Short mmCIF file of C-alpha atoms in Angstrom, two decimals:
data_model
loop_
_atom_site.label_atom_id
_atom_site.label_comp_id
_atom_site.label_asym_id
_atom_site.label_seq_id
_atom_site.Cartn_x
_atom_site.Cartn_y
_atom_site.Cartn_z
CA MET S 1 84.72 202.53 -179.43
CA ALA S 2 84.13 199.18 -177.78
CA ARG S 3 86.42 197.59 -180.30
CA HIS S 4 89.16 200.09 -179.38
CA ILE S 5 88.73 199.36 -175.67
CA VAL S 6 89.09 195.60 -176.28
CA ARG S 7 92.23 196.19 -178.33
CA MET S 8 93.75 198.33 -175.54
CA HIS S 9 92.91 195.67 -172.96
CA LYS S 10 94.62 193.00 -175.06
CA LEU S 11 97.72 195.15 -175.44
CA ARG S 12 97.80 195.72 -171.67
CA ASN S 13 97.55 191.98 -170.98
CA LYS S 14 100.25 191.26 -173.52
CA GLY S 15 102.55 193.84 -171.91
CA SER S 16 101.80 192.46 -168.48
CA ARG S 17 102.63 188.93 -169.60
CA SER S 18 105.81 190.17 -171.26
CA GLY S 19 106.82 192.05 -168.09
CA SER S 20 106.13 188.96 -165.99
CA ARG S 21 108.29 186.85 -168.26
CA LYS S 22 111.13 189.39 -168.06
CA TRP S 23 110.84 189.54 -164.26
CA LEU S 24 110.87 185.74 -164.08
CA TRP S 25 113.82 185.55 -166.43
CA TRP S 26 115.82 188.07 -164.43
CA SER S 27 114.88 186.29 -161.19
CA LEU S 28 116.20 183.04 -162.62
CA VAL S 29 119.38 184.76 -163.75
CA ILE S 30 119.88 186.25 -160.30
CA LEU S 31 119.16 182.94 -158.59
CA LEU S 32 121.53 181.15 -160.94
CA ALA S 33 124.22 183.76 -160.32
CA VAL S 34 123.77 183.48 -156.56
CA GLY S 35 123.84 179.71 -156.82
CA LEU S 36 127.00 179.76 -158.90
CA TYR S 37 128.57 182.20 -156.47
CA LEU S 38 127.72 179.98 -153.52
CA LEU S 39 128.97 176.90 -155.36
CA PHE S 40 132.19 178.73 -156.13
CA LYS S 41 132.60 179.73 -152.48
CA VAL S 42 132.09 176.12 -151.42
CA PHE S 43 133.87 174.22 -154.18
CA GLY S 44 136.05 176.86 -155.85
CA PRO S 45 139.75 177.24 -154.99
CA ASN S 46 140.38 179.21 -151.80
CA THR S 47 144.01 178.48 -150.94
CA GLY S 48 146.27 181.50 -150.49
CA SER S 49 149.97 182.16 -150.86
CA MET S 50 150.88 179.58 -148.18
CA MET S 51 153.78 181.69 -146.98
CA GLN S 52 154.86 179.06 -144.45
CA GLY S 53 154.84 176.15 -146.88
CA GLU S 54 152.24 173.51 -147.72
CA TYR S 55 151.95 172.10 -144.21
CA LEU S 56 149.45 173.35 -141.68
CA TYR S 57 150.20 172.61 -138.02
CA ILE S 58 147.30 172.58 -135.57
CA ARG S 59 148.55 172.40 -132.00
CA THR S 60 146.96 170.23 -129.33
CA GLY S 61 144.24 172.12 -127.49
CA SER S 62 143.53 174.54 -130.35
CA ASP S 63 140.00 175.89 -130.70
CA PHE S 64 138.29 177.16 -133.86
CA GLU S 65 139.53 180.72 -133.41
CA MET S 66 143.12 179.47 -133.12
CA VAL S 67 142.72 177.39 -136.28
CA LYS S 68 141.41 180.40 -138.19
CA GLN S 69 144.33 182.47 -136.92
CA VAL S 70 146.86 179.91 -138.14
CA LEU S 71 145.10 179.66 -141.50
CA HIS S 72 145.09 183.43 -141.90
CA GLU S 73 148.62 184.16 -140.67
CA GLY S 74 150.10 181.32 -142.70
CA GLY S 75 148.39 182.50 -145.86
CA PHE S 76 146.62 179.17 -146.29
CA ILE S 77 143.28 180.65 -147.39
CA LYS S 78 142.24 183.79 -149.25
CA ASP S 79 138.65 184.23 -148.07
CA LEU S 80 138.42 183.57 -144.34
CA ARG S 81 134.79 184.71 -144.15
CA SER S 82 133.43 182.06 -146.53
CA PHE S 83 135.57 179.41 -144.79
CA ASN S 84 134.14 180.47 -141.44
CA VAL S 85 130.53 180.24 -142.67
CA LEU S 86 130.94 176.80 -144.23
CA ALA S 87 132.98 175.49 -141.29
CA GLN S 88 130.20 176.50 -138.92
CA ARG S 89 127.62 174.81 -141.13
CA ALA S 90 129.76 171.63 -141.20
CA ASN S 91 130.08 171.73 -137.40
CA TYR S 92 133.87 171.76 -137.73
CA PRO S 93 134.41 173.80 -134.51
CA ARG S 94 133.32 170.68 -132.57
CA HIS S 95 135.61 168.35 -134.53
CA ILE S 96 139.06 169.96 -134.36
CA TYR S 97 141.95 167.52 -134.44
CA PRO S 98 145.58 168.55 -133.89
CA GLY S 99 148.28 167.46 -136.30
CA LYS S 100 150.21 168.19 -139.46
CA TYR S 101 148.08 168.58 -142.58
CA HIS S 102 149.15 168.84 -146.20
CA ILE S 103 147.38 171.77 -147.83
CA ARG S 104 147.47 171.61 -151.62
CA LYS S 105 147.14 174.55 -153.96
CA GLY S 106 143.68 174.87 -155.46
CA MET S 107 141.86 173.32 -152.49
CA SER S 108 138.34 174.60 -151.90
CA ASN S 109 136.66 175.40 -148.61
CA TYR S 110 134.87 172.07 -148.93
CA ASP S 111 138.14 170.18 -149.47
CA LEU S 112 139.90 171.97 -146.64
CA ILE S 113 137.12 171.53 -144.08
CA ARG S 114 136.65 167.90 -145.07
CA LEU S 115 140.37 167.26 -144.57
CA LEU S 116 140.62 169.04 -141.22
CA ARG S 117 137.37 167.58 -139.89
CA SER S 118 138.52 164.04 -140.74
CA GLY S 119 141.78 164.40 -138.81
CA ARG S 120 143.69 162.76 -141.69
CA GLN S 121 147.09 164.24 -140.92
CA ILE S 122 150.28 163.10 -142.62
CA PRO S 123 152.93 161.14 -140.69
CA VAL S 124 156.34 162.63 -139.92
CA ARG S 125 159.51 160.67 -140.64
CA LEU S 126 161.96 161.25 -137.80
CA VAL S 127 165.46 160.26 -138.93
CA ILE S 128 167.83 159.65 -136.04
CA ASN S 129 171.50 159.51 -136.88
CA LYS S 130 174.39 159.80 -134.46
CA LEU S 131 173.56 161.97 -131.46
CA ARG S 132 176.05 162.79 -128.74
CA THR S 133 173.98 164.30 -125.95
CA LYS S 134 170.46 164.29 -124.54
CA ASP S 135 170.10 167.89 -125.69
CA ASP S 136 170.84 166.74 -129.26
CA PHE S 137 167.97 164.29 -128.99
CA VAL S 138 165.60 166.84 -127.45
CA ARG S 139 166.37 169.37 -130.20
CA LEU S 140 165.87 166.81 -132.96
CA VAL S 141 162.50 165.69 -131.64
CA SER S 142 161.16 169.16 -130.83
CA ASN S 143 162.21 170.45 -134.27
CA HIS S 144 160.12 167.81 -136.02
CA LEU S 145 157.29 167.02 -133.61
CA GLU S 146 154.98 168.85 -131.24
CA ALA S 147 156.44 166.95 -128.26
CA ASP S 148 157.37 169.49 -125.60
CA SER S 149 161.14 169.90 -125.26
CA GLY S 150 160.92 170.71 -121.55
CA THR S 151 158.90 167.58 -120.83
CA LEU S 152 161.26 165.41 -122.87
CA ARG S 153 164.31 166.87 -121.15
CA GLN S 154 162.70 166.28 -117.75
CA MET S 155 161.91 162.66 -118.64
CA LEU S 156 165.51 161.96 -119.65
CA GLY S 157 166.66 163.32 -116.30
CA ASP S 158 164.07 161.46 -114.23
CA HIS S 159 165.49 158.26 -112.75
CA ALA S 160 162.06 157.02 -111.65
CA TYR S 161 160.67 157.38 -115.18
CA LEU S 162 163.69 155.75 -116.83
CA SER S 163 163.86 152.86 -114.37
CA GLN S 164 160.71 151.31 -115.90
CA PHE S 165 162.81 150.70 -119.01
CA GLY S 166 165.83 149.40 -117.11
CA LEU S 167 167.63 152.69 -117.73
CA ASP S 168 168.99 155.54 -115.66
CA THR S 169 169.99 159.14 -116.34
CA ASN S 170 173.39 158.00 -117.67
CA THR S 171 172.15 155.17 -119.89
CA ALA S 172 169.01 156.89 -121.25
CA LEU S 173 170.56 157.32 -124.70
CA CYS S 174 171.23 153.57 -124.89
CA ALA S 175 167.58 153.24 -125.94
CA ILE S 176 168.01 155.65 -128.88
CA LEU S 177 168.91 153.42 -131.81
CA PRO S 178 169.65 155.36 -135.02
CA ASP S 179 166.88 154.56 -137.47
CA THR S 180 163.93 156.14 -139.28
CA TYR S 181 160.83 156.40 -137.11
CA GLU S 182 157.33 157.42 -138.14
CA PHE S 183 155.16 159.55 -135.88
CA TYR S 184 152.15 161.78 -136.09
CA TRP S 185 153.27 165.35 -135.51
CA ASN S 186 151.19 165.79 -132.33
CA THR S 187 152.73 162.74 -130.58
CA ASN S 188 153.69 163.68 -127.02
CA ALA S 189 157.11 163.23 -125.41
CA ASP S 190 156.26 160.04 -123.53
CA LYS S 191 154.90 158.25 -126.60
CA VAL S 192 157.92 159.34 -128.65
CA PHE S 193 160.35 157.82 -126.19
CA ARG S 194 158.31 154.65 -125.73
CA LYS S 195 158.14 153.96 -129.47
CA ILE S 196 161.89 154.47 -129.91
CA GLU S 197 162.65 152.32 -126.87
CA LYS S 198 160.48 149.50 -128.29
CA ASN S 199 162.66 149.46 -131.39
CA TYR S 200 165.70 149.07 -129.14
CA VAL S 201 164.03 146.17 -127.30
CA ARG S 202 163.25 144.46 -130.63
CA PHE S 203 166.90 144.80 -131.64
CA TRP S 204 168.05 142.85 -128.61
CA THR S 205 167.06 139.37 -129.67
CA GLU S 206 167.93 136.37 -127.51
CA GLU S 207 170.79 135.61 -129.90
CA ARG S 208 172.32 139.06 -129.44
CA LYS S 209 171.89 138.87 -125.68
CA ALA S 210 173.75 135.56 -125.75
CA GLN S 211 176.56 137.15 -127.80
CA ALA S 212 176.82 139.98 -125.27
CA ALA S 213 177.08 137.47 -122.43
CA ILE S 214 179.94 135.70 -124.24
CA GLN S 215 181.77 139.03 -124.37
CA GLY S 216 181.12 139.44 -120.64
CA LEU S 217 178.88 142.46 -121.15
CA SER S 218 175.25 143.41 -120.64
CA PRO S 219 173.31 144.87 -123.58
CA ARG S 220 173.69 148.35 -122.05
CA GLU S 221 177.46 147.88 -121.73
CA VAL S 222 177.66 146.72 -125.34
CA VAL S 223 175.97 149.96 -126.45
CA VAL S 224 178.35 152.04 -124.32
CA LEU S 225 181.38 150.32 -125.85
CA ALA S 226 179.84 150.59 -129.34
CA SER S 227 179.46 154.34 -128.81
CA ILE S 228 183.23 154.60 -128.32
CA VAL S 229 183.90 152.44 -131.38
CA GLU S 230 181.46 154.59 -133.40
CA GLU S 231 183.46 157.70 -132.51
CA GLU S 232 186.78 156.02 -133.30
CA THR S 233 186.07 155.06 -136.92
CA ASN S 234 183.49 154.87 -139.68
CA ARG S 235 185.35 152.01 -141.38
CA ALA S 236 183.10 148.98 -140.92
CA GLU S 237 185.95 146.50 -141.44
CA GLU S 238 187.92 148.00 -138.53
CA GLN S 239 185.12 148.33 -136.00
CA PRO S 240 185.25 144.70 -134.77
CA LEU S 241 189.05 144.95 -134.36
CA ILE S 242 188.80 148.18 -132.36
CA ALA S 243 186.06 146.65 -130.22
CA GLY S 244 188.35 143.66 -129.66
CA VAL S 245 191.15 145.94 -128.41
CA TYR S 246 188.87 147.49 -125.82
CA LEU S 247 187.48 144.12 -124.78
CA ASN S 248 191.03 142.84 -124.27
CA ARG S 249 191.83 145.89 -122.15
CA LEU S 250 188.72 145.38 -120.02
CA LYS S 251 189.63 141.74 -119.43
CA LYS S 252 193.16 142.69 -118.34
CA GLY S 253 191.95 145.48 -116.08
CA MET S 254 193.67 148.15 -118.18
CA LYS S 255 192.17 151.59 -118.64
CA LEU S 256 190.53 151.99 -122.03
CA GLN S 257 192.26 155.33 -122.66
CA ALA S 258 189.90 156.07 -125.52
CA ASP S 259 190.42 159.50 -127.07
CA PRO S 260 186.71 160.01 -127.84
CA THR S 261 185.86 159.73 -124.15
CA ALA S 262 188.35 162.47 -123.27
CA ARG S 263 186.84 164.63 -126.01
CA TYR S 264 183.35 163.94 -124.66
CA ALA S 265 184.36 164.75 -121.08
CA PHE S 266 186.04 167.96 -122.25
CA GLY S 267 182.84 168.92 -124.06
CA ASP S 268 184.40 169.85 -127.40
CA PHE S 269 183.71 167.42 -130.25
CA THR S 270 185.80 169.36 -132.75
CA ILE S 271 189.14 168.52 -131.08
CA ARG S 272 191.42 166.73 -133.53
CA ARG S 273 194.44 166.22 -131.28
CA ILE S 274 194.06 164.87 -127.77
CA THR S 275 196.59 166.28 -125.29
CA ALA S 276 197.25 166.08 -121.56
CA GLU S 277 194.79 168.94 -121.12
CA HIS S 278 192.03 166.64 -122.30
CA THR S 279 193.17 163.32 -120.82
CA GLY S 280 193.50 164.95 -117.41
CA ILE S 281 189.81 165.89 -117.15
CA VAL S 282 188.33 164.48 -113.94
CA SER S 283 185.18 162.77 -115.18
CA PRO S 284 183.73 159.25 -115.04
CA TYR S 285 183.36 159.56 -118.83
CA ASN S 286 187.08 160.11 -119.34
CA THR S 287 188.57 156.64 -119.68
CA TYR S 288 192.09 158.07 -119.27
CA TYR S 289 191.01 159.05 -115.77
CA ALA S 290 188.40 156.44 -114.80
CA PRO S 291 188.81 152.67 -115.18
CA GLY S 292 186.31 150.51 -117.02
CA LEU S 293 183.52 151.67 -119.27
CA PRO S 294 181.94 155.12 -118.98
CA PRO S 295 178.62 155.18 -117.07
CA GLY S 296 176.74 155.84 -120.31
CA PRO S 297 177.19 156.10 -124.08
CA ILE S 298 179.11 159.02 -125.60
CA CYS S 299 176.91 158.90 -128.71
CA THR S 300 174.10 156.83 -130.18
CA PRO S 301 175.87 154.08 -132.15
CA GLU S 302 174.36 152.50 -135.24
CA ALA S 303 173.07 148.95 -135.17
CA LYS S 304 176.02 147.78 -137.29
CA THR S 305 178.48 149.19 -134.74
CA ILE S 306 176.70 147.43 -131.90
CA GLN S 307 176.88 144.24 -133.94
CA ALA S 308 180.59 144.85 -134.52
CA VAL S 309 181.14 144.74 -130.74
CA LEU S 310 179.18 141.50 -130.52
CA ASP S 311 181.22 140.07 -133.41
CA ALA S 312 184.60 141.26 -132.12
CA PRO S 313 187.26 138.69 -133.05
CA ASP S 314 189.61 137.06 -130.56
CA THR S 315 192.98 138.81 -131.03
CA ASP S 316 196.01 139.77 -128.95
CA TYR S 317 195.79 143.45 -129.88
CA LEU S 318 195.94 145.88 -126.98
CA TYR S 319 196.66 149.09 -128.90
CA PHE S 320 195.71 150.91 -132.05
CA CYS S 321 196.56 154.24 -133.59
CA ALA S 322 195.45 156.24 -136.62
CA SER S 323 197.75 155.62 -139.55
CA GLY S 324 198.15 159.28 -140.37
CA ASP S 325 198.04 158.73 -144.13
CA GLY S 326 194.61 160.33 -144.47
CA SER S 327 192.89 157.04 -145.24
CA GLY S 328 191.12 156.80 -141.89
CA ARG S 329 192.75 153.41 -141.31
CA HIS S 330 194.29 152.34 -138.02
CA LEU S 331 197.43 150.43 -137.15
CA PHE S 332 197.03 147.71 -134.51
CA ALA S 333 199.70 146.56 -132.09
CA VAL S 334 200.21 143.85 -129.50
CA THR S 335 203.08 145.48 -127.60
CA TYR S 336 203.36 149.00 -126.20
CA ARG S 337 206.72 149.44 -127.94
CA GLU S 338 205.19 148.76 -131.33
CA HIS S 339 202.33 151.11 -130.49
CA LEU S 340 204.74 153.93 -129.58
CA GLU S 341 206.37 153.67 -132.99
CA ASN S 342 202.97 153.93 -134.66
CA ALA S 343 201.98 156.83 -132.42
CA ARG S 344 205.20 158.77 -133.13
CA ALA S 345 204.64 158.43 -136.86
CA TYR S 346 201.07 159.69 -136.45
CA HIS S 347 202.13 162.68 -134.35
CA ARG S 348 204.78 163.61 -136.91
CA VAL S 349 201.98 163.88 -139.46
CA LEU S 350 199.93 166.06 -137.10
CA ASN S 351 202.93 168.30 -136.52
CA GLU S 352 203.54 168.65 -140.26
CA GLN S 353 199.88 169.63 -140.73
CA GLY S 354 200.08 172.15 -137.93
CA ILE S 355 197.41 170.43 -135.85
CA ARG S 356 197.97 171.27 -132.19
#
């Protein structure tokens, strides 16, 4: 009997130890599963469909709730709850930096929060080509940067603001030199303009200023004349000659009578044939109406066109006219009679093409 009781006690102890081992084993499995789950939530991929592309824009002044809204609405993350928990633990809500961020597919919550918390945004390349109006410039900037369009437009119309750069509301675009500029997306309007204007200042070396003085022009006047030349032709070899024609006219006190200025004053840049309707526009920008140079540029000329004005050769040409052969070349003339012959030939071509 006693022997039977001992055997039963041993069996109970063995079963208890076996049950304890099973409980411990299952506990470890559960802990491991939870650990793996948590690791996956932290380091596993959590990027979504990214419906708005791979770039996340965080506006200046955004708080954590706004960031989460942008992430959710843009489809940047799949599990917002796990992101929220980890972001709180990483104290991200107190380290929000505006800007443009590149979100890659497969990024984890850890990767995403580390990126956003560091403020390592990517720069934006702003390519400025030929612009004709201030509104063109405002649209270009506001389409690529956070800079407020209303503020930028107000700055370009504020004489007091522009005067610190030696500019006014007419010459503001003189400072916009076509080039490729690099900005952070959240750069404000003032900093955008200042950086572009600095590039313009660097362009005007002492040598170029001396060249302008030889031509009897200030740097601003050179840019205004270059803007007309830019609109007249894209042929680099002809730009100095066309600039020379206008310089000769200025020296003789003749009106420039530049077709692009009439087009600019009329407000329609698609006009192919300038008529009395356009040349008769009463505007200081219409050089058929007003003597001398316009009060400001009619476009933002390239650096090479500005240089073409500075390098204008000394000629006797007072006139030029498109050749009409479709080459984009111009015919230059010293006398008005010769010019009329060239102009008649050009207008015959326009008539044959039905251009009115």
